[in-house]
Coordinates of C-alpha atoms in Angstrom, one line a residue:
M1 CA -21.6 12.1 5.8
P2 CA -19.3 10.3 3.4
T3 CA -20.1 6.8 2.3
Y4 CA -18.2 3.8 1.0
K5 CA -19.2 0.7 -1.1
A6 CA -16.6 -1.9 -1.8
P7 CA -15.8 -2.1 -5.6
T8 CA -16.6 -5.9 -5.6
R9 CA -17.6 -6.1 -9.3
D10 CA -14.3 -4.6 -10.4
T11 CA -12.4 -6.9 -8.1
R12 CA -14.2 -10.0 -9.3
F13 CA -13.3 -9.0 -12.9
L14 CA -9.6 -8.8 -11.9
I15 CA -9.5 -11.9 -9.8
N16 CA -11.6 -14.2 -12.0
E17 CA -10.9 -13.0 -15.5
V18 CA -7.7 -10.9 -15.8
L19 CA -5.6 -12.8 -13.2
D20 CA -7.7 -16.0 -13.7
L21 CA -7.0 -17.2 -10.2
A22 CA -8.6 -20.6 -10.9
S23 CA -5.9 -21.4 -13.4
Y24 CA -3.4 -21.7 -10.5
G25 CA -5.4 -24.4 -8.7
N26 CA -2.5 -26.8 -9.0
L27 CA -0.4 -24.7 -6.5
P28 CA -0.6 -25.0 -2.7
G29 CA -3.4 -22.9 -1.2
F30 CA -4.9 -22.0 -4.6
E31 CA -7.0 -25.2 -4.7
M32 CA -9.2 -23.7 -2.0
A33 CA -9.6 -20.4 -3.9
T34 CA -12.3 -21.6 -6.4
P35 CA -14.3 -18.8 -8.1
D36 CA -17.2 -19.5 -5.7
V37 CA -14.9 -19.1 -2.6
S38 CA -13.1 -16.1 -4.0
D39 CA -16.4 -14.4 -4.8
A40 CA -17.7 -15.1 -1.3
V41 CA -14.5 -13.6 0.2
I42 CA -14.8 -10.5 -2.0
D43 CA -18.5 -10.0 -1.4
E44 CA -18.5 -10.7 2.4
S45 CA -15.3 -8.7 3.1
G46 CA -16.8 -5.8 1.2
K47 CA -20.0 -6.0 3.1
F48 CA -18.1 -6.1 6.5
C49 CA -16.0 -3.1 5.6
A50 CA -18.9 -1.0 4.3
E51 CA -21.3 -1.8 7.1
V52 CA -19.0 -2.1 10.2
L53 CA -15.8 -0.1 9.5
A54 CA -16.9 2.8 7.3
P55 CA -19.4 4.2 9.7
L56 CA -16.7 4.6 12.3
N57 CA -14.2 6.4 10.0
Q58 CA -15.4 10.0 10.4
S59 CA -16.2 9.7 14.1
G60 CA -12.9 8.0 14.8
D61 CA -11.1 10.8 13.1
Q62 CA -13.0 13.4 15.2
E63 CA -12.5 11.6 18.5
G64 CA -9.0 10.2 18.1
C65 CA -7.1 8.1 20.7
T66 CA -6.7 9.0 24.3
R67 CA -3.6 8.3 26.4
N68 CA -4.6 7.6 30.1
D69 CA -2.6 8.4 33.2
D70 CA -1.2 4.9 33.5
G71 CA 0.1 4.9 29.9
S72 CA -2.7 2.9 28.5
V73 CA -4.5 4.1 25.3
T74 CA -8.2 4.0 24.6
T75 CA -9.3 3.9 21.0
P76 CA -12.3 5.8 19.7
K77 CA -15.9 4.7 20.4
G78 CA -16.9 1.5 18.5
F79 CA -13.3 0.5 17.5
K80 CA -13.0 -2.2 20.2
Q81 CA -16.4 -3.8 19.2
A82 CA -15.5 -3.6 15.5
F83 CA -12.1 -5.2 16.2
D84 CA -13.8 -8.0 18.1
Q85 CA -16.1 -8.6 15.1
F86 CA -13.1 -8.6 12.8
R87 CA -11.3 -11.2 14.9
E88 CA -14.4 -13.4 15.5
A89 CA -15.1 -13.4 11.7
G90 CA -11.5 -14.6 11.1
W91 CA -10.7 -11.9 8.6
G92 CA -7.1 -11.6 9.9
T93 CA -6.4 -15.3 9.3
L94 CA -7.4 -15.2 5.6
A95 CA -3.9 -15.5 4.0
Q96 CA -1.9 -16.7 7.0
P97 CA -0.3 -20.2 7.1
E98 CA -2.5 -23.1 8.3
E99 CA 0.3 -24.4 10.5
F100 CA -0.3 -21.5 13.0
G101 CA -4.1 -21.2 12.6
G102 CA -4.5 -19.3 9.4
Q103 CA -6.8 -20.3 6.5
G104 CA -3.9 -20.6 4.0
M105 CA -5.7 -18.7 1.2
P106 CA -3.7 -16.9 -1.5
H107 CA -2.1 -13.6 -0.6
V108 CA -3.8 -11.9 -3.5
L109 CA -7.2 -12.3 -1.7
G110 CA -5.6 -10.8 1.4
F111 CA -4.7 -7.8 -0.8
V112 CA -8.4 -7.5 -1.7
L113 CA -9.3 -7.3 2.0
E114 CA -6.5 -4.8 2.7
E115 CA -7.9 -2.4 0.1
Y116 CA -11.4 -2.6 1.4
I117 CA -10.4 -2.1 5.0
S118 CA -8.2 0.8 4.2
S119 CA -10.9 2.5 2.1
A120 CA -13.5 2.0 4.8
N121 CA -11.3 3.0 7.7
Q122 CA -7.6 3.5 7.1
A123 CA -6.8 4.1 10.8
F124 CA -8.5 0.9 11.8
G125 CA -6.8 -1.1 9.2
M126 CA -3.4 -0.2 10.6
Y127 CA -4.0 -2.3 13.7
P128 CA -4.2 -5.7 11.9
G129 CA -2.0 -4.4 9.1
L130 CA 1.1 -3.9 11.3
T131 CA 0.3 -7.3 12.8
H132 CA 0.6 -8.9 9.4
G133 CA 4.0 -7.4 8.9
A134 CA 5.3 -8.6 12.3
I135 CA 3.9 -12.1 11.5
S136 CA 5.9 -12.1 8.2
A137 CA 9.2 -11.3 10.0
L138 CA 8.6 -14.0 12.6
I139 CA 7.7 -16.6 10.0
A140 CA 10.9 -15.8 8.1
K141 CA 13.4 -15.3 10.9
G142 CA 11.9 -16.4 14.2
S143 CA 12.9 -19.6 16.0
Q144 CA 10.5 -22.4 16.1
E145 CA 9.9 -21.6 19.8
Q146 CA 9.1 -18.0 19.0
K147 CA 6.8 -19.0 16.2
E148 CA 4.8 -21.4 18.4
K149 CA 4.7 -18.9 21.3
Y150 CA 3.5 -15.8 19.3
L151 CA 2.2 -16.6 15.9
P152 CA -1.1 -18.5 16.7
K153 CA -2.5 -15.6 18.8
M154 CA -1.1 -12.9 16.4
I155 CA -2.7 -14.7 13.5
S156 CA -6.0 -15.0 15.3
N157 CA -5.7 -11.3 16.3
E158 CA -6.0 -12.0 20.0
W159 CA -2.6 -10.3 20.0
T160 CA -1.4 -7.6 17.6
G161 CA 2.1 -6.6 16.5
T162 CA 4.2 -3.5 15.7
M163 CA 7.5 -2.6 14.1
N164 CA 9.9 -0.3 16.1
L165 CA 12.5 1.4 14.0
T166 CA 12.5 5.2 14.3
E167 CA 14.1 7.1 17.1
P168 CA 13.9 10.8 17.9
H169 CA 17.3 11.6 16.3
C170 CA 17.1 9.2 13.3
G171 CA 14.6 7.9 10.8
T172 CA 15.8 6.5 7.5
D173 CA 19.4 6.3 8.7
L174 CA 18.9 3.4 11.1
G175 CA 22.6 2.9 11.6
M176 CA 22.3 5.8 14.1
I177 CA 19.9 4.1 16.5
R178 CA 20.8 4.2 20.2
T179 CA 18.4 1.6 21.7
K180 CA 20.5 -0.9 23.6
A181 CA 20.1 -4.6 24.2
E182 CA 22.0 -6.0 27.1
P183 CA 22.3 -9.8 27.3
Q184 CA 20.9 -11.5 30.4
A185 CA 21.9 -14.7 32.1
D186 CA 18.6 -16.4 31.0
G187 CA 19.3 -15.8 27.3
S188 CA 17.0 -12.8 27.1
Y189 CA 18.0 -9.2 26.5
A190 CA 17.2 -6.0 28.5
I191 CA 16.0 -3.4 26.0
T192 CA 16.4 0.2 26.8
G193 CA 15.7 3.2 24.6
T194 CA 13.0 5.4 23.0
K195 CA 11.1 4.7 19.8
I196 CA 8.8 7.2 18.1
F197 CA 6.1 7.1 15.4
I198 CA 5.1 3.6 16.4
S199 CA 1.8 2.9 14.8
A200 CA -0.6 0.9 16.9
G201 CA 2.0 1.0 19.7
E202 CA -0.5 0.9 22.5
H203 CA -4.3 0.3 22.5
D204 CA -7.2 -1.5 24.0
L205 CA -8.1 -3.7 21.1
A206 CA -6.1 -6.8 22.1
D207 CA -4.8 -8.6 25.2
N208 CA -1.1 -8.3 24.2
I209 CA 1.0 -6.4 21.7
I210 CA 4.1 -8.0 20.3
H211 CA 6.7 -5.4 19.5
L212 CA 9.5 -6.1 17.0
V213 CA 12.3 -3.8 18.0
L214 CA 15.6 -2.8 16.4
A215 CA 18.5 -2.4 18.9
K216 CA 22.2 -2.7 19.3
T217 CA 24.1 -5.2 21.5
P218 CA 27.2 -4.2 23.4
G219 CA 30.2 -3.8 21.0
A220 CA 28.1 -4.0 17.9
P221 CA 29.4 -2.0 14.9
D222 CA 28.1 1.6 15.0
S223 CA 26.4 1.3 11.6
T224 CA 23.5 -0.7 10.0
K225 CA 25.8 -3.7 10.3
G226 CA 25.4 -3.6 14.0
I227 CA 21.6 -3.8 14.3
S228 CA 19.8 -6.8 15.8
L229 CA 16.0 -7.5 15.9
F230 CA 14.2 -8.4 19.1
V231 CA 10.7 -9.6 20.0
V232 CA 9.5 -7.7 23.0
P233 CA 5.9 -8.4 24.2
K234 CA 3.9 -5.8 26.0
V235 CA 2.9 -8.5 28.5
L236 CA 5.3 -11.4 29.1
V237 CA 4.1 -14.8 28.0
N238 CA 4.4 -17.7 30.3
D239 CA 5.6 -21.1 29.2
D240 CA 2.1 -22.5 29.1
G241 CA 1.0 -19.6 26.8
S242 CA -0.8 -17.6 29.5
L243 CA -0.1 -14.0 30.1
G244 CA 2.2 -13.0 32.9
E245 CA 3.8 -9.8 34.1
R246 CA 3.7 -6.4 32.4
N247 CA 6.9 -5.8 30.5
G248 CA 9.1 -2.7 30.8
V249 CA 7.6 -0.8 27.8
V250 CA 5.1 2.0 28.2
C251 CA 3.5 4.6 25.9
G252 CA 5.0 8.0 26.8
S253 CA 2.7 10.0 24.6
I254 CA 0.6 9.9 21.4
E255 CA 1.7 11.9 18.4
H256 CA -0.6 14.7 17.3
K257 CA -0.9 14.1 13.6
M258 CA -2.4 15.6 10.5
G259 CA -4.5 12.5 9.9
I260 CA -5.1 8.8 10.8
H261 CA -6.2 10.2 14.2
A262 CA -7.9 6.9 15.2
N263 CA -4.7 5.0 15.1
S264 CA -2.5 5.4 18.2
T265 CA 0.9 6.5 16.9
C266 CA 3.0 6.3 20.0
V267 CA 6.3 7.3 21.6
L268 CA 7.3 4.0 23.3
N269 CA 9.8 4.1 26.2
Y270 CA 11.7 0.8 26.8
D271 CA 13.2 0.6 30.3
G272 CA 15.0 -2.7 30.6
A273 CA 12.2 -4.5 28.9
K274 CA 12.7 -8.2 28.4
G275 CA 13.2 -9.2 24.8
W276 CA 14.5 -12.1 22.7
M277 CA 16.7 -11.9 19.6
V278 CA 15.0 -12.8 16.3
G279 CA 17.4 -14.4 13.9
E280 CA 21.2 -13.7 14.0
E281 CA 23.0 -11.0 15.9
N282 CA 23.8 -7.9 13.8
K283 CA 21.4 -9.2 11.0
G284 CA 18.3 -7.4 12.3
L285 CA 18.0 -5.0 9.5
A286 CA 17.6 -7.8 6.9
A287 CA 15.0 -9.4 9.1
M288 CA 13.1 -6.1 9.5
F289 CA 13.1 -5.5 5.8
I290 CA 11.0 -8.6 5.4
M291 CA 8.4 -6.8 7.5
M292 CA 9.0 -3.4 5.8
N293 CA 8.6 -4.8 2.2
A294 CA 5.2 -6.4 3.2
A295 CA 4.3 -3.0 4.8
R296 CA 5.3 -1.1 1.7
L297 CA 3.0 -3.0 -0.5
G298 CA 0.3 -2.4 2.1
V299 CA 1.0 1.3 2.1
G300 CA 0.7 1.3 -1.7
I301 CA -2.7 -0.2 -1.3
Q302 CA -3.5 2.7 1.1
G303 CA -2.8 5.1 -1.7
L304 CA -5.3 3.3 -3.9
S305 CA -7.8 3.0 -1.1
Q306 CA -8.0 6.7 -0.3
A307 CA -8.3 7.6 -3.9
E308 CA -11.1 5.1 -4.3
V309 CA -13.3 6.2 -1.4
A310 CA -12.7 9.9 -2.3
Y311 CA -13.6 9.1 -5.9
Q312 CA -16.9 7.4 -4.9
N313 CA -18.0 10.4 -2.9
A314 CA -16.9 12.9 -5.6
V315 CA -18.9 11.0 -8.3
A316 CA -22.0 11.1 -6.1
Y317 CA -21.6 14.8 -5.4
A318 CA -21.0 15.6 -9.1
L319 CA -24.2 13.9 -10.1
D320 CA -26.2 15.7 -7.5
R321 CA -24.7 19.2 -7.3
R322 CA -26.2 21.6 -9.9
Q323 CA -24.3 24.6 -11.1
G324 CA -24.1 26.3 -14.6
R325 CA -24.9 24.8 -17.9
A326 CA -23.1 22.3 -20.2
L327 CA -20.9 24.0 -22.7
T328 CA -22.8 22.4 -25.6
G329 CA -26.2 23.6 -24.3
P330 CA -28.4 22.7 -21.3
A331 CA -28.2 19.0 -20.5
E332 CA -31.4 19.2 -18.4
P333 CA -33.4 22.3 -19.7
E334 CA -36.3 21.7 -17.3
A335 CA -33.9 22.2 -14.3
Q336 CA -32.5 25.5 -13.1
A337 CA -28.9 24.2 -13.7
D338 CA -27.1 21.1 -14.9
P339 CA -25.3 18.7 -12.6
I340 CA -21.6 19.7 -12.4
F341 CA -20.8 16.2 -13.9
V342 CA -21.4 17.7 -17.4
H343 CA -18.5 20.1 -17.1
P344 CA -15.3 18.9 -18.9
D345 CA -13.0 20.0 -16.1
V346 CA -15.0 18.0 -13.5
R347 CA -15.1 15.1 -15.9
R348 CA -11.3 15.3 -16.3
M349 CA -10.8 14.9 -12.6
L350 CA -13.3 12.1 -12.3
M351 CA -11.8 10.2 -15.3
D352 CA -8.3 10.7 -14.0
A353 CA -9.5 9.1 -10.8
K354 CA -11.3 6.2 -12.5
A355 CA -8.4 5.4 -14.7
F356 CA -5.9 5.5 -11.8
T357 CA -8.0 3.5 -9.2
E358 CA -9.0 0.7 -11.6
G359 CA -5.5 0.5 -13.0
M360 CA -3.8 0.6 -9.6
R361 CA -6.2 -2.1 -8.3
A362 CA -5.1 -4.3 -11.1
L363 CA -1.4 -3.6 -10.3
T364 CA -1.7 -4.3 -6.6
L365 CA -3.6 -7.5 -7.2
W366 CA -1.0 -8.7 -9.7
A367 CA 1.6 -7.9 -7.1
G368 CA -0.4 -10.0 -4.6
L369 CA -0.3 -12.9 -7.0
L370 CA 3.5 -12.4 -7.4
V371 CA 3.8 -12.7 -3.6
D372 CA 2.1 -16.1 -3.8
L373 CA 4.3 -17.2 -6.7
T374 CA 7.5 -16.3 -5.0
H375 CA 6.6 -19.0 -2.5
K376 CA 4.4 -21.4 -4.4
A377 CA 5.3 -21.5 -8.1
Q378 CA 6.2 -24.9 -9.3
T379 CA 9.9 -24.4 -10.2
E380 CA 12.7 -22.5 -8.5
E381 CA 13.2 -20.5 -11.7
E382 CA 9.6 -19.3 -11.6
R383 CA 9.8 -18.4 -7.9
E384 CA 13.0 -16.4 -8.5
E385 CA 11.5 -14.6 -11.5
A386 CA 8.4 -13.7 -9.5
D387 CA 10.5 -12.5 -6.5
A388 CA 12.7 -10.3 -8.8
L389 CA 9.7 -8.7 -10.5
L390 CA 8.0 -8.2 -7.1
G391 CA 11.1 -6.5 -5.8
L392 CA 11.1 -4.2 -8.8
L393 CA 7.4 -3.3 -8.4
T394 CA 7.4 -2.8 -4.7
P395 CA 8.9 0.8 -4.6
V396 CA 6.7 1.7 -7.6
I397 CA 3.5 0.5 -5.9
K398 CA 4.4 2.3 -2.7
G399 CA 5.9 5.5 -4.2
Y400 CA 4.0 6.2 -7.4
G401 CA 0.8 4.6 -5.9
T402 CA 0.7 6.9 -2.9
D403 CA 1.9 10.0 -4.8
K404 CA -1.0 9.6 -7.2
G405 CA -3.4 8.4 -4.5
Y406 CA -2.9 11.7 -2.7
E407 CA -3.2 13.7 -5.9
I408 CA -6.5 12.0 -6.7
A409 CA -7.8 12.5 -3.2
T410 CA -7.1 16.2 -3.4
N411 CA -8.7 16.4 -6.9
M412 CA -11.8 14.7 -5.5
Q413 CA -11.9 17.3 -2.8
Q414 CA -11.7 19.9 -5.5
V415 CA -14.8 18.5 -7.2
F416 CA -16.7 19.5 -4.0
G417 CA -15.6 23.1 -4.3
G418 CA -16.0 24.9 -1.0
H419 CA -17.9 22.0 0.5
G420 CA -14.8 19.9 0.1
Y421 CA -13.0 22.2 2.6
I422 CA -15.7 21.7 5.2
E423 CA -15.1 18.8 7.6
E424 CA -18.7 17.5 7.7
W425 CA -18.4 16.3 4.1
G426 CA -15.5 14.1 4.9
M427 CA -13.3 14.9 2.0
S428 CA -10.7 16.6 4.1
Q429 CA -10.2 13.4 6.1
F430 CA -9.5 11.4 2.9
V431 CA -6.8 14.0 1.9
R432 CA -5.3 14.1 5.4
D433 CA -5.2 10.3 5.8
A434 CA -3.8 9.8 2.3
R435 CA -0.9 12.1 3.0
I436 CA 0.9 9.9 5.5
A437 CA 1.2 7.1 2.9
Q438 CA 3.8 9.2 1.0
I439 CA 5.9 9.4 4.2
Y440 CA 5.9 6.3 6.3
E441 CA 7.6 2.9 5.6
G442 CA 10.3 4.9 3.8
T443 CA 9.4 8.3 2.2
N444 CA 8.8 8.2 -1.5
G445 CA 12.2 9.8 -2.2
V446 CA 13.6 6.7 -0.5
Q447 CA 11.4 4.5 -2.6
A448 CA 12.7 6.2 -5.8
M449 CA 16.3 5.7 -4.8
D450 CA 15.6 2.1 -3.8
L451 CA 14.2 1.5 -7.3
C452 CA 16.9 3.3 -9.2
G453 CA 19.9 2.8 -7.0
R454 CA 19.3 -0.8 -5.9
K455 CA 16.7 -2.6 -8.0
L456 CA 17.6 -1.4 -11.5
P457 CA 21.3 -2.5 -11.3
S458 CA 20.7 -5.6 -9.2
K459 CA 22.2 -8.7 -10.9
G460 CA 23.2 -6.8 -13.9
G461 CA 19.8 -5.3 -14.5
A462 CA 18.2 -8.7 -14.9
A463 CA 14.8 -7.7 -13.3
I464 CA 14.2 -4.6 -15.4
Q465 CA 15.3 -6.4 -18.6
A466 CA 12.8 -9.2 -17.8
F467 CA 10.1 -6.6 -17.3
F468 CA 11.0 -4.9 -20.6
K469 CA 10.9 -8.3 -22.3
M470 CA 7.5 -9.2 -20.8
A471 CA 5.9 -5.8 -21.6
G472 CA 7.4 -5.8 -25.1
E473 CA 6.0 -9.2 -25.9
E474 CA 2.5 -8.3 -24.6
I475 CA 2.5 -5.1 -26.6
A476 CA 3.7 -6.8 -29.8
A477 CA 0.9 -9.3 -29.5
A478 CA -1.7 -6.6 -28.9
K479 CA -0.5 -4.6 -32.0
S480 CA -1.6 -7.5 -34.2
D481 CA -5.2 -7.0 -32.8
E482 CA -7.0 -4.2 -34.6
G483 CA -9.1 -3.4 -31.5
L484 CA -6.0 -3.0 -29.3
K485 CA -3.4 -1.8 -31.9
E486 CA -3.7 2.0 -31.2
M487 CA -3.5 1.5 -27.4
A488 CA -0.6 -0.8 -27.7
E489 CA 1.3 1.6 -29.9
K490 CA 0.9 4.4 -27.3
L491 CA 2.1 2.1 -24.6
E492 CA 5.0 1.0 -26.7
K493 CA 6.1 4.7 -27.0
A494 CA 5.9 5.1 -23.2
L495 CA 7.8 1.9 -22.7
G496 CA 10.5 3.3 -25.0
D497 CA 10.7 6.4 -22.9
Q498 CA 11.3 4.2 -19.8
Q499 CA 14.0 2.2 -21.7
A500 CA 15.7 5.4 -22.8
A501 CA 15.6 6.8 -19.3
T502 CA 17.1 3.5 -18.0
M503 CA 19.9 3.8 -20.6
W504 CA 20.6 7.4 -19.6
F505 CA 21.1 6.4 -16.0
M506 CA 23.5 3.7 -17.1
Q507 CA 25.5 6.2 -19.1
N508 CA 25.5 9.1 -16.7
A509 CA 24.9 8.0 -13.1
M510 CA 28.4 6.5 -12.6
R511 CA 30.0 9.7 -13.7
N512 CA 27.9 11.8 -11.3
P513 CA 25.7 10.0 -8.8
N514 CA 23.6 13.1 -8.3
H515 CA 22.2 12.5 -11.8
L516 CA 20.6 9.4 -10.4
G517 CA 19.3 11.2 -7.3
A518 CA 17.9 14.0 -9.4
G519 CA 16.1 11.7 -11.7
A520 CA 15.0 8.9 -9.4
H521 CA 11.6 10.4 -8.6
H522 CA 10.8 11.0 -12.3
Y523 CA 11.9 7.4 -13.2
M524 CA 9.6 6.0 -10.5
H525 CA 6.7 7.9 -12.0
I526 CA 7.6 6.8 -15.5
M527 CA 7.6 3.2 -14.4
G528 CA 4.3 3.7 -12.5
I529 CA 2.7 5.1 -15.6
V530 CA 4.0 2.3 -17.8
T531 CA 3.1 -0.6 -15.4
I532 CA -0.5 0.7 -15.0
G533 CA -0.6 1.1 -18.7
L534 CA 0.3 -2.5 -19.1
M535 CA -2.5 -3.4 -16.6
W536 CA -5.0 -1.4 -18.8
L537 CA -3.8 -3.3 -21.9
R538 CA -4.5 -6.6 -20.1
M539 CA -7.9 -5.4 -19.0
A540 CA -8.9 -4.1 -22.4
K541 CA -7.8 -7.4 -24.0
K542 CA -10.0 -9.4 -21.6
A543 CA -12.9 -7.0 -22.0
Q544 CA -12.7 -7.3 -25.7
E545 CA -12.7 -11.1 -25.5
V546 CA -15.8 -11.1 -23.4
L547 CA -17.6 -8.6 -25.6
A548 CA -16.9 -10.8 -28.6
G549 CA -19.3 -13.3 -27.1
S550 CA -22.6 -12.8 -25.3
T551 CA -22.6 -11.1 -21.9
E552 CA -25.3 -9.6 -19.7
D553 CA -22.9 -7.0 -18.4
K554 CA -22.0 -5.3 -21.7
A555 CA -21.8 -1.8 -20.2
F556 CA -19.2 -2.9 -17.7
Y557 CA -16.8 -4.2 -20.3
E558 CA -17.4 -1.3 -22.7
A559 CA -16.5 1.1 -19.9
K560 CA -13.3 -0.9 -19.4
I561 CA -12.2 -0.4 -23.0
A562 CA -13.2 3.3 -22.9
T563 CA -11.3 3.9 -19.7
A564 CA -8.3 2.1 -21.1
R565 CA -8.3 4.4 -24.1
Y566 CA -8.5 7.4 -21.8
Y567 CA -5.5 6.2 -19.8
M568 CA -3.5 5.7 -22.9
D569 CA -4.5 9.2 -24.2
R570 CA -4.1 11.2 -21.0
Y571 CA -1.6 9.4 -18.8
L572 CA 1.0 7.9 -21.1
P573 CA 2.3 11.2 -22.6
D574 CA 3.6 12.1 -19.2
A575 CA 6.2 9.4 -19.5
G576 CA 7.9 11.4 -22.3
A577 CA 7.8 14.7 -20.4
L578 CA 9.3 13.0 -17.3
R579 CA 12.0 11.4 -19.3
R580 CA 13.0 14.8 -20.7
K581 CA 13.2 16.2 -17.1
L582 CA 15.3 13.2 -16.0
E583 CA 17.7 13.7 -18.9
T584 CA 18.5 17.3 -17.8
G585 CA 20.5 15.7 -15.0
A586 CA 21.5 17.3 -11.7
D587 CA 23.6 20.3 -12.7
S588 CA 21.0 23.0 -12.5
M589 CA 19.4 21.4 -9.5
M590 CA 22.6 21.4 -7.5
A591 CA 24.1 24.6 -8.8
L592 CA 23.1 27.0 -6.0
G593 CA 25.0 27.2 -2.7
E594 CA 23.2 26.9 0.6
E595 CA 23.4 30.6 1.1
A596 CA 21.2 31.2 -1.9
F597 CA 18.3 29.5 -0.2
A598 CA 18.4 31.7 3.0
T599 CA 15.6 34.3 3.4
A600 CA 16.9 37.8 3.1
A601 CA 17.1 39.7 6.4

């Protein structure tokens, strides 16, 4: 049976030393996040996830969710009890506003919790995860009445939330949605239509589910400019806050999926369900994007989380499984064979995983800090800078993070050999669960085009130029340090490849937009490689500073520097190869006609 232990030591290093959360104590909410409090959150959340959620992961996958004859859904055995414990412990309130019952802690600590939950049990984590996204949209666009009616019980996790975008005939192209919203005399709307792929759309974990639904009002433009957002509760809420009648929304079926079996991914049928508009009419897509951006960061964390739990199990197996001898001679002559850990190809896969997971964790937590700074930094200029940088990083974290997370999960399955293909070892589930993260909340191709088509040129390229300036300054400073010089020079070369790729787009994409589309995926990966490289430079710098003094944890910091060197040696060269691919443009990619792809009769 697979196991999981939260990487609390690594998280404390990032929170307390690399990000130095305590240094932001002058900002609202951060004053509560003292090192003692942060450590307690990290340790206790890790313990909860490892002891309560992880043991349900494999059984939940095997059992799945059940749709009953009345349209209700039963989650796997133990999930209801675990969700009750999650709610009673207040984990869902951690980074939510105090005004509506949250603890008001920094979002970056919420990101810590998200990673641990998703590693322990990704399907479980989607129930509170979607709720957080719905909360974000209501906080940003909901009326005061809507906030007071729904947010306290959503934040407490007495109620959960969903996002309803996709329909049977349209996914990414939301301008094609057909769900209708007919205005009623009492100010509400009658919502009618069908939504598919609705994660956590129906379940038995909470008393109510608050659906956020995209629909079109009569006469609205037949495009994305005609979409409005509506709050549609599963059970209507009375004026006094008590639950009233069942609303006109029902689960028609549960999707049969490759993975995340313990999350109820539903077809939801709306038949004149009562809903209320959130924000302005025909401005629903902008409101929903607030929720989607929060969800995209969460999905990027899922890429990290599945890589992490798969890596932990692969390391344990590689240390235990004996096969063959080390190429340099028997490592353990007294044994019949050496552990497979001694073989360079196994070590390659494990080192790739270690370098990615620790670097990606640093990147996601930095993004969590940027979320906080967009709202709480002292000056408007600082808030705008953080928001622009976060916008640039979001598609990279989601797209590159989940591409690599899936790749790492499959490589960790490979470490197991044939046993990795057998369900009882659990590696198959990590691979299957990781796969969805590349698809939902906007496929990774959509993320790449968002990065290259929208984020790069936004405001004359201000965000990417700010990133280049920040990275260049950190690299220049590191080059003056003999211990960091070689790593910094390698990162500088990769950053140069990214800058050259950016310039190539500027010179060629206007002439032929397909050049942008053909290279967007490669550019997203180049930026992922460079940003994680920047994280490793920061971590190596901090580890070197600690080692210059006295420390009881010398091995931890030495491993950081060794892993940073590995990342610079083995990951950064890919940036140059991807740049060369990008610069070939779209001509050969788009040369063949459709008929050339057809299978011969």
